């Protein structure tokens, strides 16, 4: 399936050869490039450490993390989003290449989003047709095609713009934090802006706003051009609503680190918990380590129940 093993995988294989005993092998937790995923990963790592395990964090693009999980270069990914990762996740689980380690309580949504004041400038929102009619307001000059700010993740935005003739161009930003830089700049002068956003996320606790309501998603939107608004193109719909948020694990984790695996299965964050964890970094400006310690201190009654009976150090 994978014809090329990346450098992360090669390093992991070397480490595995060096470490011959399971307890000597660190559990490698994959971190991605957005705040909530990093904080949740490090919270999980602290729980593993409390059980006596060694932990390492490896940074990976979402496209590269699957090879790491398959080959044991990475062992845990705690924030797998249905909207962006379901196809490859479901396929690898069905093949037995990785393990579905359970679903968080949180419900997800990922789509185009705007701050509330934009509704006064572009009447008819959140309907996508209103946004289409107002597209010039979102251009850099007030004329021409509007700008939609996207993150560095794989989304069919260009295909949607084409299918729905939205009159926008996509500006892809280098990382998730750059989205909030653009949001804060626009909000300061009440400039129209539409950007990629998701829930759970700290933004919902600090900014009023709404997702654009595109035609309701259906699987056929991605597979049958004749379905939906435009009979000639795919992706003439929005992203799924009320999606799942899952955890993924290397298939050898349960046998190698049983208590850590059982703890991972029990870990379940809800929307509010994830939003508050993210806000500690993105709003309160704590370091990741400070945010993790603060969250653990404030939520002991939550995470203590994630530790399985008989697994306390």
PDB file of N, CA and C in Angstrom, residues 156-230:
ATOM      1  N   UNK A 156     -11.950  20.377  -0.503  1.00  0.00           N
ATOM      2  CA  UNK A 156     -12.320  20.597  -1.911  1.00  0.00           C
ATOM      3  C   UNK A 156     -12.864  21.996  -2.180  1.00  0.00           C
ATOM      4  N   UNK A 157     -12.203  23.012  -1.645  1.00  0.00           N
ATOM      5  CA  UNK A 157     -12.733  24.373  -1.767  1.00  0.00           C
ATOM      6  C   UNK A 157     -12.766  24.858  -3.208  1.00  0.00           C
ATOM      7  N   UNK A 158     -11.707  24.597  -3.950  1.00  0.00           N
ATOM      8  CA  UNK A 158     -11.688  25.030  -5.350  1.00  0.00           C
ATOM      9  C   UNK A 158     -12.809  24.363  -6.133  1.00  0.00           C
ATOM     10  N   UNK A 159     -13.027  23.074  -5.866  1.00  0.00           N
ATOM     11  CA  UNK A 159     -14.089  22.349  -6.565  1.00  0.00           C
ATOM     12  C   UNK A 159     -15.466  22.902  -6.200  1.00  0.00           C
ATOM     13  N   UNK A 160     -15.650  23.260  -4.946  1.00  0.00           N
ATOM     14  CA  UNK A 160     -16.941  23.827  -4.517  1.00  0.00           C
ATOM     15  C   UNK A 160     -17.164  25.187  -5.170  1.00  0.00           C
ATOM     16  N   UNK A 161     -16.135  26.027  -5.191  1.00  0.00           N
ATOM     17  CA  UNK A 161     -16.255  27.343  -5.808  1.00  0.00           C
ATOM     18  C   UNK A 161     -16.651  27.212  -7.272  1.00  0.00           C
ATOM     19  N   UNK A 162     -16.029  26.259  -7.965  1.00  0.00           N
ATOM     20  CA  UNK A 162     -16.351  26.035  -9.375  1.00  0.00           C
ATOM     21  C   UNK A 162     -17.780  25.521  -9.533  1.00  0.00           C
ATOM     22  N   UNK A 163     -18.150  24.546  -8.713  1.00  0.00           N
ATOM     23  CA  UNK A 163     -19.475  23.926  -8.862  1.00  0.00           C
ATOM     24  C   UNK A 163     -20.601  24.901  -8.565  1.00  0.00           C
ATOM     25  N   UNK A 164     -20.388  25.783  -7.578  1.00  0.00           N
ATOM     26  CA  UNK A 164     -21.437  26.720  -7.182  1.00  0.00           C
ATOM     27  C   UNK A 164     -21.204  28.122  -7.736  1.00  0.00           C
ATOM     28  N   UNK A 165     -20.167  28.275  -8.566  1.00  0.00           N
ATOM     29  CA  UNK A 165     -19.864  29.562  -9.198  1.00  0.00           C
ATOM     30  C   UNK A 165     -19.844  30.683  -8.156  1.00  0.00           C
ATOM     31  N   UNK A 166     -18.991  30.497  -7.144  1.00  0.00           N
ATOM     32  CA  UNK A 166     -19.023  31.376  -5.971  1.00  0.00           C
ATOM     33  C   UNK A 166     -18.322  32.725  -6.146  1.00  0.00           C
ATOM     34  N   UNK A 167     -17.483  32.882  -7.150  1.00  0.00           N
ATOM     35  CA  UNK A 167     -16.820  34.164  -7.332  1.00  0.00           C
ATOM     36  C   UNK A 167     -15.741  34.442  -6.296  1.00  0.00           C
ATOM     37  N   UNK A 168     -15.080  33.386  -5.827  1.00  0.00           N
ATOM     38  CA  UNK A 168     -14.016  33.515  -4.827  1.00  0.00           C
ATOM     39  C   UNK A 168     -12.744  32.855  -5.332  1.00  0.00           C
ATOM     40  N   UNK A 169     -11.628  33.339  -4.825  1.00  0.00           N
ATOM     41  CA  UNK A 169     -10.347  32.656  -4.936  1.00  0.00           C
ATOM     42  C   UNK A 169      -9.942  32.166  -3.562  1.00  0.00           C
ATOM     43  N   UNK A 170      -9.183  31.085  -3.516  1.00  0.00           N
ATOM     44  CA  UNK A 170      -8.732  30.515  -2.250  1.00  0.00           C
ATOM     45  C   UNK A 170      -7.321  30.988  -1.948  1.00  0.00           C
ATOM     46  N   UNK A 171      -7.122  31.509  -0.753  1.00  0.00           N
ATOM     47  CA  UNK A 171      -5.782  31.837  -0.278  1.00  0.00           C
ATOM     48  C   UNK A 171      -5.420  30.839   0.809  1.00  0.00           C
ATOM     49  N   UNK A 172      -4.456  29.981   0.532  1.00  0.00           N
ATOM     50  CA  UNK A 172      -4.069  28.936   1.476  1.00  0.00           C
ATOM     51  C   UNK A 172      -2.995  29.483   2.416  1.00  0.00           C
ATOM     52  N   UNK A 173      -3.264  29.410   3.709  1.00  0.00           N
ATOM     53  CA  UNK A 173      -2.329  29.897   4.718  1.00  0.00           C
ATOM     54  C   UNK A 173      -1.435  28.759   5.201  1.00  0.00           C
ATOM     55  N   UNK A 174      -0.290  29.116   5.729  1.00  0.00           N
ATOM     56  CA  UNK A 174       0.730  28.122   6.047  1.00  0.00           C
ATOM     57  C   UNK A 174       0.348  27.214   7.197  1.00  0.00           C
ATOM     58  N   UNK A 175      -0.380  27.732   8.181  1.00  0.00           N
ATOM     59  CA  UNK A 175      -0.798  26.908   9.309  1.00  0.00           C
ATOM     60  C   UNK A 175      -2.087  27.448   9.898  1.00  0.00           C
ATOM     61  N   UNK A 176      -2.680  26.675  10.804  1.00  0.00           N
ATOM     62  CA  UNK A 176      -3.962  27.044  11.368  1.00  0.00           C
ATOM     63  C   UNK A 176      -3.943  28.372  12.105  1.00  0.00           C
ATOM     64  N   UNK A 177      -2.857  28.683  12.799  1.00  0.00           N
ATOM     65  CA  UNK A 177      -2.788  29.925  13.561  1.00  0.00           C
ATOM     66  C   UNK A 177      -2.880  31.159  12.673  1.00  0.00           C
ATOM     67  N   UNK A 178      -2.448  31.036  11.420  1.00  0.00           N
ATOM     68  CA  UNK A 178      -2.526  32.175  10.508  1.00  0.00           C
ATOM     69  C   UNK A 178      -3.969  32.572  10.213  1.00  0.00           C
ATOM     70  N   UNK A 179      -4.886  31.629  10.322  1.00  0.00           N
ATOM     71  CA  UNK A 179      -6.296  31.959  10.147  1.00  0.00           C
ATOM     72  C   UNK A 179      -6.745  32.988  11.180  1.00  0.00           C
ATOM     73  N   UNK A 180      -6.283  32.795  12.414  1.00  0.00           N
ATOM     74  CA  UNK A 180      -6.740  33.690  13.493  1.00  0.00           C
ATOM     75  C   UNK A 180      -6.079  35.057  13.392  1.00  0.00           C
ATOM     76  N   UNK A 181      -4.885  35.109  12.810  1.00  0.00           N
ATOM     77  CA  UNK A 181      -4.256  36.404  12.538  1.00  0.00           C
ATOM     78  C   UNK A 181      -5.130  37.200  11.571  1.00  0.00           C
ATOM     79  N   UNK A 182      -5.577  36.543  10.515  1.00  0.00           N
ATOM     80  CA  UNK A 182      -6.441  37.213   9.539  1.00  0.00           C
ATOM     81  C   UNK A 182      -7.772  37.597  10.158  1.00  0.00           C
ATOM     82  N   UNK A 183      -8.335  36.731  10.994  1.00  0.00           N
ATOM     83  CA  UNK A 183      -9.610  37.032  11.638  1.00  0.00           C
ATOM     84  C   UNK A 183      -9.494  38.244  12.550  1.00  0.00           C
ATOM     85  N   UNK A 184      -8.441  38.285  13.354  1.00  0.00           N
ATOM     86  CA  UNK A 184      -8.267  39.394  14.292  1.00  0.00           C
ATOM     87  C   UNK A 184      -8.046  40.716  13.557  1.00  0.00           C
ATOM     88  N   UNK A 185      -7.284  40.680  12.463  1.00  0.00           N
ATOM     89  CA  UNK A 185      -7.064  41.900  11.681  1.00  0.00           C
ATOM     90  C   UNK A 185      -8.377  42.402  11.087  1.00  0.00           C
ATOM     91  N   UNK A 186      -9.157  41.497  10.517  1.00  0.00           N
ATOM     92  CA  UNK A 186     -10.426  41.896   9.918  1.00  0.00           C
ATOM     93  C   UNK A 186     -11.405  42.385  10.971  1.00  0.00           C
ATOM     94  N   UNK A 187     -11.453  41.696  12.107  1.00  0.00           N
ATOM     95  CA  UNK A 187     -12.388  42.058  13.171  1.00  0.00           C
ATOM     96  C   UNK A 187     -12.090  43.455  13.732  1.00  0.00           C
ATOM     97  N   UNK A 188     -10.823  43.816  13.782  1.00  0.00           N
ATOM     98  CA  UNK A 188     -10.437  45.114  14.358  1.00  0.00           C
ATOM     99  C   UNK A 188     -11.020  46.284  13.576  1.00  0.00           C
ATOM    100  N   UNK A 189     -11.207  46.113  12.265  1.00  0.00           N
ATOM    101  CA  UNK A 189     -11.745  47.198  11.443  1.00  0.00           C
ATOM    102  C   UNK A 189     -13.088  46.807  10.816  1.00  0.00           C
ATOM    103  N   UNK A 190     -13.636  45.700  11.292  1.00  0.00           N
ATOM    104  CA  UNK A 190     -14.926  45.199  10.810  1.00  0.00           C
ATOM    105  C   UNK A 190     -14.946  45.051   9.283  1.00  0.00           C
ATOM    106  N   UNK A 191     -13.883  44.452   8.789  1.00  0.00           N
ATOM    107  CA  UNK A 191     -13.767  44.168   7.362  1.00  0.00           C
ATOM    108  C   UNK A 191     -14.405  42.825   7.052  1.00  0.00           C
ATOM    109  N   UNK A 192     -15.133  42.709   5.941  1.00  0.00           N
ATOM    110  CA  UNK A 192     -15.716  41.409   5.587  1.00  0.00           C
ATOM    111  C   UNK A 192     -14.631  40.348   5.419  1.00  0.00           C
ATOM    112  N   UNK A 193     -14.852  39.197   6.011  1.00  0.00           N
ATOM    113  CA  UNK A 193     -13.913  38.088   5.883  1.00  0.00           C
ATOM    114  C   UNK A 193     -14.674  36.782   5.965  1.00  0.00           C
ATOM    115  N   UNK A 194     -14.264  35.820   5.170  1.00  0.00           N
ATOM    116  CA  UNK A 194     -14.786  34.460   5.261  1.00  0.00           C
ATOM    117  C   UNK A 194     -13.580  33.531   5.242  1.00  0.00           C
ATOM    118  N   UNK A 195     -13.573  32.577   6.142  1.00  0.00           N
ATOM    119  CA  UNK A 195     -12.395  31.742   6.339  1.00  0.00           C
ATOM    120  C   UNK A 195     -12.801  30.354   6.798  1.00  0.00           C
ATOM    121  N   UNK A 196     -11.867  29.444   6.693  1.00  0.00           N
ATOM    122  CA  UNK A 196     -12.089  28.089   7.204  1.00  0.00           C
ATOM    123  C   UNK A 196     -12.098  28.127   8.729  1.00  0.00           C
ATOM    124  N   UNK A 197     -13.072  27.464   9.318  1.00  0.00           N
ATOM    125  CA  UNK A 197     -13.156  27.361  10.769  1.00  0.00           C
ATOM    126  C   UNK A 197     -13.747  26.005  11.102  1.00  0.00           C
ATOM    127  N   UNK A 198     -13.684  25.667  12.356  1.00  0.00           N
ATOM    128  CA  UNK A 198     -14.188  24.375  12.793  1.00  0.00           C
ATOM    129  C   UNK A 198     -14.685  24.466  14.221  1.00  0.00           C
ATOM    130  N   UNK A 199     -15.480  23.508  14.578  1.00  0.00           N
ATOM    131  CA  UNK A 199     -15.893  23.341  15.965  1.00  0.00           C
ATOM    132  C   UNK A 199     -15.715  21.872  16.314  1.00  0.00           C
ATOM    133  N   UNK A 200     -15.131  21.591  17.505  1.00  0.00           N
ATOM    134  CA  UNK A 200     -14.792  22.501  18.599  1.00  0.00           C
ATOM    135  C   UNK A 200     -13.515  23.286  18.327  1.00  0.00           C
ATOM    136  N   UNK A 201     -13.528  24.534  18.785  1.00  0.00           N
ATOM    137  CA  UNK A 201     -12.406  25.432  18.568  1.00  0.00           C
ATOM    138  C   UNK A 201     -12.569  26.617  19.522  1.00  0.00           C
ATOM    139  N   UNK A 202     -11.466  27.207  19.943  1.00  0.00           N
ATOM    140  CA  UNK A 202     -11.527  28.333  20.880  1.00  0.00           C
ATOM    141  C   UNK A 202     -12.290  29.518  20.321  1.00  0.00           C
ATOM    142  N   UNK A 203     -12.340  29.665  18.999  1.00  0.00           N
ATOM    143  CA  UNK A 203     -12.957  30.828  18.373  1.00  0.00           C
ATOM    144  C   UNK A 203     -14.414  30.982  18.809  1.00  0.00           C
ATOM    145  N   UNK A 204     -15.108  29.867  18.935  1.00  0.00           N
ATOM    146  CA  UNK A 204     -16.532  29.941  19.267  1.00  0.00           C
ATOM    147  C   UNK A 204     -16.790  30.508  20.654  1.00  0.00           C
ATOM    148  N   UNK A 205     -15.772  30.489  21.527  1.00  0.00           N
ATOM    149  CA  UNK A 205     -15.944  31.033  22.867  1.00  0.00           C
ATOM    150  C   UNK A 205     -15.576  32.509  22.953  1.00  0.00           C
ATOM    151  N   UNK A 206     -14.988  33.072  21.877  1.00  0.00           N
ATOM    152  CA  UNK A 206     -14.530  34.463  21.922  1.00  0.00           C
ATOM    153  C   UNK A 206     -15.086  35.335  20.797  1.00  0.00           C
ATOM    154  N   UNK A 207     -15.556  34.747  19.709  1.00  0.00           N
ATOM    155  CA  UNK A 207     -16.098  35.502  18.582  1.00  0.00           C
ATOM    156  C   UNK A 207     -17.490  34.976  18.239  1.00  0.00           C
ATOM    157  N   UNK A 208     -18.423  35.899  18.020  1.00  0.00           N
ATOM    158  CA  UNK A 208     -19.713  35.509  17.478  1.00  0.00           C
ATOM    159  C   UNK A 208     -19.574  35.356  15.965  1.00  0.00           C
ATOM    160  N   UNK A 209     -20.222  34.371  15.442  1.00  0.00           N
ATOM    161  CA  UNK A 209     -20.141  34.145  14.007  1.00  0.00           C
ATOM    162  C   UNK A 209     -20.970  32.940  13.615  1.00  0.00           C
ATOM    163  N   UNK A 210     -20.890  32.572  12.346  1.00  0.00           N
ATOM    164  CA  UNK A 210     -21.703  31.457  11.862  1.00  0.00           C
ATOM    165  C   UNK A 210     -21.032  30.803  10.663  1.00  0.00           C
ATOM    166  N   UNK A 211     -21.352  29.534  10.471  1.00  0.00           N
ATOM    167  CA  UNK A 211     -20.917  28.822   9.283  1.00  0.00           C
ATOM    168  C   UNK A 211     -21.829  29.189   8.113  1.00  0.00           C
ATOM    169  N   UNK A 212     -21.249  29.251   6.933  1.00  0.00           N
ATOM    170  CA  UNK A 212     -22.040  29.433   5.718  1.00  0.00           C
ATOM    171  C   UNK A 212     -22.851  28.164   5.488  1.00  0.00           C
ATOM    172  N   UNK A 213     -24.121  28.339   5.165  1.00  0.00           N
ATOM    173  CA  UNK A 213     -25.000  27.187   4.939  1.00  0.00           C
ATOM    174  C   UNK A 213     -25.058  26.885   3.443  1.00  0.00           C
ATOM    175  N   UNK A 214     -24.190  25.973   3.038  1.00  0.00           N
ATOM    176  CA  UNK A 214     -24.204  25.472   1.662  1.00  0.00           C
ATOM    177  C   UNK A 214     -25.280  24.384   1.530  1.00  0.00           C
ATOM    178  N   UNK A 215     -25.565  23.914   0.312  1.00  0.00           N
ATOM    179  CA  UNK A 215     -26.478  22.775   0.177  1.00  0.00           C
ATOM    180  C   UNK A 215     -26.023  21.625   1.076  1.00  0.00           C
ATOM    181  N   UNK A 216     -26.985  20.967   1.684  1.00  0.00           N
ATOM    182  CA  UNK A 216     -26.685  19.925   2.670  1.00  0.00           C
ATOM    183  C   UNK A 216     -25.868  18.805   2.039  1.00  0.00           C
ATOM    184  N   UNK A 217     -24.854  18.383   2.766  1.00  0.00           N
ATOM    185  CA  UNK A 217     -23.944  17.358   2.266  1.00  0.00           C
ATOM    186  C   UNK A 217     -24.627  16.002   2.128  1.00  0.00           C
ATOM    187  N   UNK A 218     -24.271  15.311   1.076  1.00  0.00           N
ATOM    188  CA  UNK A 218     -24.637  13.908   0.883  1.00  0.00           C
ATOM    189  C   UNK A 218     -23.463  13.231   0.189  1.00  0.00           C
ATOM    190  N   UNK A 219     -23.344  11.943   0.372  1.00  0.00           N
ATOM    191  CA  UNK A 219     -22.226  11.224  -0.238  1.00  0.00           C
ATOM    192  C   UNK A 219     -22.207  11.388  -1.748  1.00  0.00           C
ATOM    193  N   UNK A 220     -23.397  11.458  -2.333  1.00  0.00           N
ATOM    194  CA  UNK A 220     -23.499  11.596  -3.788  1.00  0.00           C
ATOM    195  C   UNK A 220     -22.871  12.898  -4.285  1.00  0.00           C
ATOM    196  N   UNK A 221     -22.806  13.890  -3.408  1.00  0.00           N
ATOM    197  CA  UNK A 221     -22.192  15.162  -3.781  1.00  0.00           C
ATOM    198  C   UNK A 221     -20.740  14.979  -4.199  1.00  0.00           C
ATOM    199  N   UNK A 222     -20.092  13.968  -3.637  1.00  0.00           N
ATOM    200  CA  UNK A 222     -18.684  13.722  -3.919  1.00  0.00           C
ATOM    201  C   UNK A 222     -18.461  12.661  -4.994  1.00  0.00           C
ATOM    202  N   UNK A 223     -19.539  11.994  -5.414  1.00  0.00           N
ATOM    203  CA  UNK A 223     -19.369  10.869  -6.341  1.00  0.00           C
ATOM    204  C   UNK A 223     -20.203  10.966  -7.613  1.00  0.00           C
ATOM    205  N   UNK A 224     -21.285  11.738  -7.600  1.00  0.00           N
ATOM    206  CA  UNK A 224     -22.214  11.784  -8.728  1.00  0.00           C
ATOM    207  C   UNK A 224     -22.416  13.229  -9.178  1.00  0.00           C
ATOM    208  N   UNK A 225     -21.819  13.637 -10.295  1.00  0.00           N
ATOM    209  CA  UNK A 225     -21.965  15.021 -10.747  1.00  0.00           C
ATOM    210  C   UNK A 225     -23.416  15.443 -10.959  1.00  0.00           C
ATOM    211  N   UNK A 226     -24.287  14.519 -11.330  1.00  0.00           N
ATOM    212  CA  UNK A 226     -25.666  14.873 -11.623  1.00  0.00           C
ATOM    213  C   UNK A 226     -26.476  15.185 -10.368  1.00  0.00           C
ATOM    214  N   UNK A 227     -25.940  14.814  -9.214  1.00  0.00           N
ATOM    215  CA  UNK A 227     -26.616  15.133  -7.953  1.00  0.00           C
ATOM    216  C   UNK A 227     -26.439  16.619  -7.653  1.00  0.00           C
ATOM    217  N   UNK A 228     -27.467  17.259  -7.118  1.00  0.00           N
ATOM    218  CA  UNK A 228     -27.294  18.585  -6.545  1.00  0.00           C
ATOM    219  C   UNK A 228     -27.496  19.756  -7.484  1.00  0.00           C
ATOM    220  N   UNK A 229     -26.952  20.909  -7.072  1.00  0.00           N
ATOM    221  CA  UNK A 229     -27.183  22.194  -7.724  1.00  0.00           C
ATOM    222  C   UNK A 229     -26.628  22.241  -9.151  1.00  0.00           C
ATOM    223  N   UNK A 230     -25.489  21.618  -9.362  1.00  0.00           N
ATOM    224  CA  UNK A 230     -24.819  21.700 -10.663  1.00  0.00           C
ATOM    225  C   UNK A 230     -24.645  20.287 -11.223  1.00  0.00           C
TER     226      UNK A 230
END
